[in-house]
Amino acid sequence: MAERIVVLTGAGISAESGLATFRDPDGVWARHDPAELATPEAFARNPGLVRAFYSARRAACLEARPNAAHAALARLEARWPGDVLLVTQNVDDLHERAGSRRLIHMHGELLRSRCAACGHAWPDRGPLTDAQRCPACGAAAVRPDVVWFGEIPRRMEEIEAALQACDLFVAIGTSAQVWPAAGFVAQARAAGARTLELNLEPSAAAQMFDELRQGPATRLVPAWVAELLDG
Ligand code: APR
């Protein structure tokens, strides 16, 4: 029985909650240019445009509800006798709202803001505005507390230690087009873990997985968790 499980999720797990993915044909990057919205340079160039983009995504996140896939992962964490670490690339809070606790947001969190001047970060569910001031230093330099292209993902040492120690690595709803998350399956395999991909279509890393299951997360994830817990 796999004692230690690492689960990696991407935008695909929140798709059935109504939150757009990034690289599907109707995805966020099909409609917007990430270079204009999701880099430090874009924020320096046009902070108002970036704040409006993230304010709209924050509002959509607050409207969304966790789905059966998020709920199944929370049940796995609660019931599995071994360790379950959930690493998400997503900035929404649907995993938390479904009940997951042992969770790392490697790309930051949409419902938090951060001061670009002093680095102070705080929970923030309202719109990001140009007039907003940092509660710590007072600077009008408030940005979303997310990791942009060209910035360093969060808590990578913890993630890499967990990949080295895991017996089972499962990727759910990610296209494996963005690093370092795209390389996690190779690290897990090198450490001797079994690997499973649950995705609507094979990802760019599909050939690295021992097993691929294709379909919507709300069908695949509850079935997989039931196999583990009740199998
Ligand atoms: N169920 C399961 N998988 C799905 C579903 C679904 N209902 N809908 C879409 N998918 C799959 C798609 O087939 C695709 O492989 O989810 C994946 C989504 O891929 P992306 O849109 O590239 O999202 P993600 O892999 O999370 O992107 C990684 O890129 O832009 C950055 O920071 C952003 O965290 C994001 C990172």
mmCIF file of C-alpha atoms and ligand atoms in Angstrom:
data_model
loop_
_atom_site.group_PDB
_atom_site.id
_atom_site.type_symbol
_atom_site.label_atom_id
_atom_site.label_comp_id
_atom_site.label_asym_id
_atom_site.label_seq_id
_atom_site.Cartn_x
_atom_site.Cartn_y
_atom_site.Cartn_z
ATOM 1 C CA MET A 1 0.000 0.000 0.000
ATOM 2 C CA ALA A 2 1.497 3.395 -0.959
ATOM 3 C CA GLU A 3 2.276 5.091 2.365
ATOM 4 C CA ARG A 4 3.334 8.535 1.177
ATOM 5 C CA ILE A 5 1.404 10.257 -1.591
ATOM 6 C CA VAL A 6 2.188 13.532 -3.356
ATOM 7 C CA VAL A 7 -0.628 14.992 -5.454
ATOM 8 C CA LEU A 8 0.008 17.828 -7.930
ATOM 9 C CA THR A 9 -3.014 19.734 -9.222
ATOM 10 C CA GLY A 10 -3.410 22.253 -12.022
ATOM 11 C CA ALA A 11 -6.173 24.391 -13.488
ATOM 12 C CA GLY A 12 -7.997 21.325 -14.839
ATOM 13 C CA ILE A 13 -9.194 20.341 -11.362
ATOM 14 C CA SER A 14 -11.037 23.678 -11.050
ATOM 15 C CA ALA A 15 -12.407 23.699 -14.622
ATOM 16 C CA GLU A 16 -15.666 21.976 -13.606
ATOM 17 C CA SER A 17 -16.079 24.625 -10.897
ATOM 18 C CA GLY A 18 -16.300 27.165 -13.715
ATOM 19 C CA LEU A 19 -12.765 28.599 -13.429
ATOM 20 C CA ALA A 20 -11.045 28.803 -16.831
ATOM 21 C CA THR A 21 -7.887 26.821 -17.443
ATOM 22 C CA PHE A 22 -4.906 28.507 -19.119
ATOM 23 C CA ARG A 23 -4.046 26.510 -22.236
ATOM 24 C CA ASP A 24 -7.330 24.969 -23.308
ATOM 25 C CA PRO A 25 -8.764 26.492 -26.501
ATOM 26 C CA ASP A 26 -11.003 28.809 -24.420
ATOM 27 C CA GLY A 27 -8.317 29.259 -21.755
ATOM 28 C CA VAL A 28 -7.064 32.423 -20.089
ATOM 29 C CA TRP A 29 -3.919 32.583 -22.269
ATOM 30 C CA ALA A 30 -6.018 32.072 -25.390
ATOM 31 C CA ARG A 31 -7.733 35.373 -24.579
ATOM 32 C CA HIS A 32 -4.985 37.337 -22.820
ATOM 33 C CA ASP A 33 -1.232 37.683 -23.315
ATOM 34 C CA PRO A 34 0.592 36.436 -20.177
ATOM 35 C CA ALA A 35 3.488 38.804 -20.966
ATOM 36 C CA GLU A 36 1.069 41.714 -20.517
ATOM 37 C CA LEU A 37 -0.573 40.421 -17.343
ATOM 38 C CA ALA A 38 1.499 37.881 -15.433
ATOM 39 C CA THR A 39 5.077 39.186 -15.212
ATOM 40 C CA PRO A 40 6.776 41.733 -12.911
ATOM 41 C CA GLU A 41 7.585 43.812 -16.016
ATOM 42 C CA ALA A 42 3.893 43.907 -16.997
ATOM 43 C CA PHE A 43 3.003 45.124 -13.497
ATOM 44 C CA ALA A 44 5.681 47.835 -13.626
ATOM 45 C CA ARG A 45 4.508 48.897 -17.082
ATOM 46 C CA ASN A 46 0.760 48.912 -16.453
ATOM 47 C CA PRO A 47 -0.204 48.151 -12.832
ATOM 48 C CA GLY A 48 -3.829 49.176 -13.374
ATOM 49 C CA LEU A 49 -4.336 46.622 -16.140
ATOM 50 C CA VAL A 50 -2.749 43.839 -14.073
ATOM 51 C CA ARG A 51 -4.795 44.774 -10.984
ATOM 52 C CA ALA A 52 -8.022 44.720 -13.050
ATOM 53 C CA PHE A 53 -7.168 41.293 -14.482
ATOM 54 C CA TYR A 54 -6.509 39.778 -11.047
ATOM 55 C CA SER A 55 -9.534 41.532 -9.520
ATOM 56 C CA ALA A 56 -11.732 39.816 -12.126
ATOM 57 C CA ARG A 57 -10.103 36.440 -11.418
ATOM 58 C CA ARG A 58 -10.517 37.034 -7.653
ATOM 59 C CA ALA A 59 -14.228 37.741 -8.123
ATOM 60 C CA ALA A 60 -14.639 34.600 -10.265
ATOM 61 C CA CYS A 61 -12.865 32.557 -7.577
ATOM 62 C CA LEU A 62 -15.269 33.826 -4.903
ATOM 63 C CA GLU A 63 -18.232 32.869 -7.128
ATOM 64 C CA ALA A 64 -16.908 29.343 -7.737
ATOM 65 C CA ARG A 65 -17.564 26.294 -5.547
ATOM 66 C CA PRO A 66 -15.306 23.309 -4.909
ATOM 67 C CA ASN A 67 -16.260 20.272 -7.012
ATOM 68 C CA ALA A 68 -16.261 16.502 -6.366
ATOM 69 C CA ALA A 69 -12.568 16.243 -7.261
ATOM 70 C CA HIS A 70 -11.553 18.809 -4.613
ATOM 71 C CA ALA A 71 -13.813 17.025 -2.101
ATOM 72 C CA ALA A 72 -12.301 13.618 -2.899
ATOM 73 C CA LEU A 73 -8.764 14.897 -2.262
ATOM 74 C CA ALA A 74 -9.854 16.334 1.097
ATOM 75 C CA ARG A 75 -11.382 12.947 1.978
ATOM 76 C CA LEU A 76 -8.134 11.204 0.983
ATOM 77 C CA GLU A 77 -6.125 13.493 3.289
ATOM 78 C CA ALA A 78 -8.544 12.911 6.156
ATOM 79 C CA ARG A 79 -8.785 9.120 5.788
ATOM 80 C CA TRP A 80 -5.458 7.933 4.354
ATOM 81 C CA PRO A 81 -3.221 6.284 7.032
ATOM 82 C CA GLY A 82 -0.013 7.553 5.424
ATOM 83 C CA ASP A 83 1.052 11.067 4.495
ATOM 84 C CA VAL A 84 -0.725 12.993 1.708
ATOM 85 C CA LEU A 85 0.824 16.253 0.479
ATOM 86 C CA LEU A 86 -1.244 18.304 -1.959
ATOM 87 C CA VAL A 87 0.850 20.657 -4.106
ATOM 88 C CA THR A 88 -1.247 22.957 -6.255
ATOM 89 C CA GLN A 89 -0.274 25.275 -9.093
ATOM 90 C CA ASN A 90 -3.703 26.870 -8.702
ATOM 91 C CA VAL A 91 -4.159 30.206 -6.960
ATOM 92 C CA ASP A 92 -7.847 29.631 -6.180
ATOM 93 C CA ASP A 93 -8.917 28.505 -2.677
ATOM 94 C CA LEU A 94 -11.132 25.615 -3.743
ATOM 95 C CA HIS A 95 -8.899 22.973 -2.135
ATOM 96 C CA GLU A 96 -9.095 24.790 1.212
ATOM 97 C CA ARG A 97 -12.840 25.237 0.912
ATOM 98 C CA ALA A 98 -13.187 21.508 0.201
ATOM 99 C CA GLY A 99 -11.297 20.777 3.443
ATOM 100 C CA SER A 100 -7.693 20.139 2.346
ATOM 101 C CA ARG A 101 -5.176 21.312 4.956
ATOM 102 C CA ARG A 102 -1.834 19.731 4.038
ATOM 103 C CA LEU A 103 -1.530 22.024 1.007
ATOM 104 C CA ILE A 104 1.198 24.041 -0.720
ATOM 105 C CA HIS A 105 0.260 26.834 -3.143
ATOM 106 C CA MET A 106 3.476 26.873 -5.184
ATOM 107 C CA HIS A 107 2.171 29.729 -7.387
ATOM 108 C CA GLY A 108 0.788 31.791 -4.504
ATOM 109 C CA GLU A 109 -2.797 32.683 -3.635
ATOM 110 C CA LEU A 110 -5.296 34.881 -5.460
ATOM 111 C CA LEU A 111 -7.160 35.787 -2.231
ATOM 112 C CA ARG A 112 -4.066 37.399 -0.732
ATOM 113 C CA SER A 113 -2.389 40.686 -1.652
ATOM 114 C CA ARG A 114 1.273 41.614 -1.264
ATOM 115 C CA CYS A 115 3.142 44.894 -1.101
ATOM 116 C CA ALA A 116 5.601 45.227 -4.000
ATOM 117 C CA ALA A 117 7.578 47.709 -1.861
ATOM 118 C CA CYS A 118 8.042 45.907 1.484
ATOM 119 C CA GLY A 119 6.893 42.328 0.777
ATOM 120 C CA HIS A 120 4.176 42.309 3.478
ATOM 121 C CA ALA A 121 1.297 39.968 2.465
ATOM 122 C CA TRP A 122 -2.232 39.699 3.827
ATOM 123 C CA PRO A 123 -5.579 38.025 3.109
ATOM 124 C CA ASP A 124 -7.556 40.196 0.662
ATOM 125 C CA ARG A 125 -10.849 39.271 -1.033
ATOM 126 C CA GLY A 126 -11.690 42.680 -2.456
ATOM 127 C CA PRO A 127 -10.721 44.289 -5.774
ATOM 128 C CA LEU A 128 -7.108 45.391 -6.231
ATOM 129 C CA THR A 129 -7.073 49.173 -6.786
ATOM 130 C CA ASP A 130 -4.385 51.732 -7.627
ATOM 131 C CA ALA A 131 -5.316 53.693 -4.487
ATOM 132 C CA GLN A 132 -4.875 50.686 -2.172
ATOM 133 C CA ARG A 133 -2.067 51.121 0.353
ATOM 134 C CA CYS A 134 0.058 48.508 2.102
ATOM 135 C CA PRO A 135 -1.203 48.098 5.704
ATOM 136 C CA ALA A 136 2.426 47.736 6.869
ATOM 137 C CA CYS A 137 4.409 50.424 5.033
ATOM 138 C CA GLY A 138 1.696 52.557 3.444
ATOM 139 C CA ALA A 139 3.083 52.298 -0.101
ATOM 140 C CA ALA A 140 0.587 52.384 -2.969
ATOM 141 C CA ALA A 141 2.267 49.288 -4.432
ATOM 142 C CA VAL A 142 -0.268 46.526 -3.862
ATOM 143 C CA ARG A 143 -0.109 43.450 -6.102
ATOM 144 C CA PRO A 144 -1.754 39.991 -5.994
ATOM 145 C CA ASP A 145 0.224 37.510 -3.852
ATOM 146 C CA VAL A 146 0.756 35.171 -6.822
ATOM 147 C CA VAL A 147 3.937 33.942 -8.526
ATOM 148 C CA TRP A 148 4.369 35.497 -11.975
ATOM 149 C CA PHE A 149 6.407 34.150 -14.869
ATOM 150 C CA GLY A 150 10.054 34.820 -14.066
ATOM 151 C CA GLU A 151 9.453 34.668 -10.286
ATOM 152 C CA ILE A 152 10.409 31.845 -7.908
ATOM 153 C CA PRO A 153 7.692 29.315 -6.994
ATOM 154 C CA ARG A 154 7.025 28.934 -3.258
ATOM 155 C CA ARG A 155 8.221 26.249 -0.783
ATOM 156 C CA MET A 156 10.209 24.340 -3.404
ATOM 157 C CA GLU A 157 12.531 22.731 -0.799
ATOM 158 C CA GLU A 158 9.541 21.158 0.978
ATOM 159 C CA ILE A 159 8.105 19.977 -2.334
ATOM 160 C CA GLU A 160 11.377 18.427 -3.493
ATOM 161 C CA ALA A 161 11.872 16.663 -0.150
ATOM 162 C CA ALA A 162 8.351 15.212 -0.433
ATOM 163 C CA LEU A 163 9.003 14.039 -4.024
ATOM 164 C CA GLN A 164 12.199 12.304 -2.877
ATOM 165 C CA ALA A 165 10.301 10.446 -0.155
ATOM 166 C CA CYS A 166 6.999 9.602 -1.858
ATOM 167 C CA ASP A 167 5.751 6.161 -2.911
ATOM 168 C CA LEU A 168 3.046 7.491 -5.243
ATOM 169 C CA PHE A 169 2.931 10.702 -7.309
ATOM 170 C CA VAL A 170 -0.372 11.713 -8.919
ATOM 171 C CA ALA A 171 -0.799 14.651 -11.325
ATOM 172 C CA ILE A 172 -4.346 15.957 -11.861
ATOM 173 C CA GLY A 173 -5.533 18.572 -14.364
ATOM 174 C CA THR A 174 -2.194 19.985 -15.479
ATOM 175 C CA SER A 175 -0.768 20.262 -18.994
ATOM 176 C CA ALA A 176 2.842 19.920 -17.716
ATOM 177 C CA GLN A 177 3.909 22.927 -19.801
ATOM 178 C CA VAL A 178 5.193 25.088 -16.932
ATOM 179 C CA TRP A 179 8.324 24.347 -14.903
ATOM 180 C CA PRO A 180 9.297 23.396 -12.260
ATOM 181 C CA ALA A 181 5.959 21.556 -11.739
ATOM 182 C CA ALA A 182 6.343 19.839 -15.128
ATOM 183 C CA GLY A 183 9.494 18.140 -13.830
ATOM 184 C CA PHE A 184 8.003 16.727 -10.621
ATOM 185 C CA VAL A 185 7.039 13.403 -12.212
ATOM 186 C CA ALA A 186 10.671 12.781 -13.248
ATOM 187 C CA GLN A 187 11.879 13.570 -9.716
ATOM 188 C CA ALA A 188 9.299 11.210 -8.215
ATOM 189 C CA ARG A 189 10.213 8.424 -10.653
ATOM 190 C CA ALA A 190 13.911 8.858 -9.924
ATOM 191 C CA ALA A 191 13.076 8.417 -6.236
ATOM 192 C CA GLY A 192 11.280 5.135 -6.997
ATOM 193 C CA ALA A 193 7.654 6.317 -6.793
ATOM 194 C CA ARG A 194 4.815 4.928 -8.869
ATOM 195 C CA THR A 195 3.223 7.636 -11.014
ATOM 196 C CA LEU A 196 -0.354 8.248 -12.182
ATOM 197 C CA GLU A 197 -1.828 11.011 -14.385
ATOM 198 C CA LEU A 198 -5.539 11.883 -14.164
ATOM 199 C CA ASN A 199 -6.307 14.353 -16.955
ATOM 200 C CA LEU A 200 -8.860 15.242 -19.612
ATOM 201 C CA GLU A 201 -6.214 14.570 -22.249
ATOM 202 C CA PRO A 202 -2.622 13.302 -22.093
ATOM 203 C CA SER A 203 -0.290 16.048 -20.823
ATOM 204 C CA ALA A 204 3.110 16.937 -22.266
ATOM 205 C CA ALA A 205 4.647 14.648 -19.610
ATOM 206 C CA ALA A 206 2.213 11.746 -20.185
ATOM 207 C CA GLN A 207 4.921 9.335 -21.308
ATOM 208 C CA MET A 208 6.644 9.747 -17.913
ATOM 209 C CA PHE A 209 3.711 8.212 -16.025
ATOM 210 C CA ASP A 210 3.260 4.516 -15.200
ATOM 211 C CA GLU A 211 -0.479 4.910 -15.672
ATOM 212 C CA LEU A 212 -2.709 7.434 -17.491
ATOM 213 C CA ARG A 213 -6.435 7.824 -16.893
ATOM 214 C CA GLN A 214 -8.279 10.144 -19.236
ATOM 215 C CA GLY A 215 -11.487 11.987 -18.367
ATOM 216 C CA PRO A 216 -12.937 14.824 -16.269
ATOM 217 C CA ALA A 217 -11.502 15.236 -12.782
ATOM 218 C CA THR A 218 -14.933 15.046 -11.131
ATOM 219 C CA ARG A 219 -15.216 11.473 -12.415
ATOM 220 C CA LEU A 220 -11.602 10.262 -12.222
ATOM 221 C CA VAL A 221 -10.564 11.666 -8.820
ATOM 222 C CA PRO A 222 -13.455 10.345 -6.680
ATOM 223 C CA ALA A 223 -13.064 6.923 -8.371
ATOM 224 C CA TRP A 224 -9.318 6.850 -7.707
ATOM 225 C CA VAL A 225 -9.733 7.944 -4.057
ATOM 226 C CA ALA A 226 -12.444 5.312 -3.542
ATOM 227 C CA GLU A 227 -10.067 2.642 -4.922
ATOM 228 C CA LEU A 228 -7.392 3.698 -2.414
ATOM 229 C CA LEU A 229 -9.668 4.079 0.615
ATOM 230 C CA ASP A 230 -12.273 1.403 -0.017
ATOM 231 C CA GLY A 231 -10.433 -0.795 -2.526
HETATM 232 N N1 APR B 1 -10.688 17.474 -15.755
HETATM 233 C C1 APR B 1 -9.387 17.110 -15.808
HETATM 234 N N2 APR B 1 -8.456 17.763 -16.546
HETATM 235 C C2 APR B 1 -8.884 18.837 -17.241
HETATM 236 C C3 APR B 1 -10.228 19.287 -17.229
HETATM 237 C C4 APR B 1 -11.148 18.544 -16.444
HETATM 238 N N3 APR B 1 -12.443 18.886 -16.381
HETATM 239 N N4 APR B 1 -10.320 20.369 -18.052
HETATM 240 C C5 APR B 1 -9.086 20.599 -18.533
HETATM 241 N N5 APR B 1 -8.223 19.677 -18.058
HETATM 242 C C6 APR B 1 -6.787 19.559 -18.325
HETATM 243 C C7 APR B 1 -6.370 20.003 -19.707
HETATM 244 O O1 APR B 1 -6.415 18.905 -20.597
HETATM 245 C C8 APR B 1 -4.925 20.465 -19.457
HETATM 246 O O2 APR B 1 -4.021 19.379 -19.598
HETATM 247 O O3 APR B 1 -6.145 20.439 -17.427
HETATM 248 C C9 APR B 1 -4.936 20.917 -18.005
HETATM 249 C C10 APR B 1 -4.889 22.438 -17.842
HETATM 250 O O4 APR B 1 -3.644 22.870 -18.321
HETATM 251 P P1 APR B 1 -3.280 24.433 -18.197
HETATM 252 O O5 APR B 1 -4.417 25.252 -18.644
HETATM 253 O O6 APR B 1 -1.936 24.593 -18.851
HETATM 254 O O7 APR B 1 -3.151 24.678 -16.616
HETATM 255 P P2 APR B 1 -1.923 24.339 -15.686
HETATM 256 O O8 APR B 1 -1.228 23.086 -16.144
HETATM 257 O O9 APR B 1 -2.420 24.364 -14.298
HETATM 258 O O10 APR B 1 -0.937 25.608 -15.907
HETATM 259 C C11 APR B 1 0.206 25.673 -15.080
HETATM 260 O O11 APR B 1 0.671 27.872 -15.964
HETATM 261 O O12 APR B 1 -0.058 29.975 -16.567
HETATM 262 C C12 APR B 1 0.564 29.253 -15.584
HETATM 263 O O13 APR B 1 0.567 29.870 -13.343
HETATM 264 C C13 APR B 1 -0.239 29.318 -14.332
HETATM 265 O O14 APR B 1 -0.468 27.616 -12.622
HETATM 266 C C14 APR B 1 -0.558 27.859 -14.021
HETATM 267 C C15 APR B 1 0.521 27.114 -14.784
#
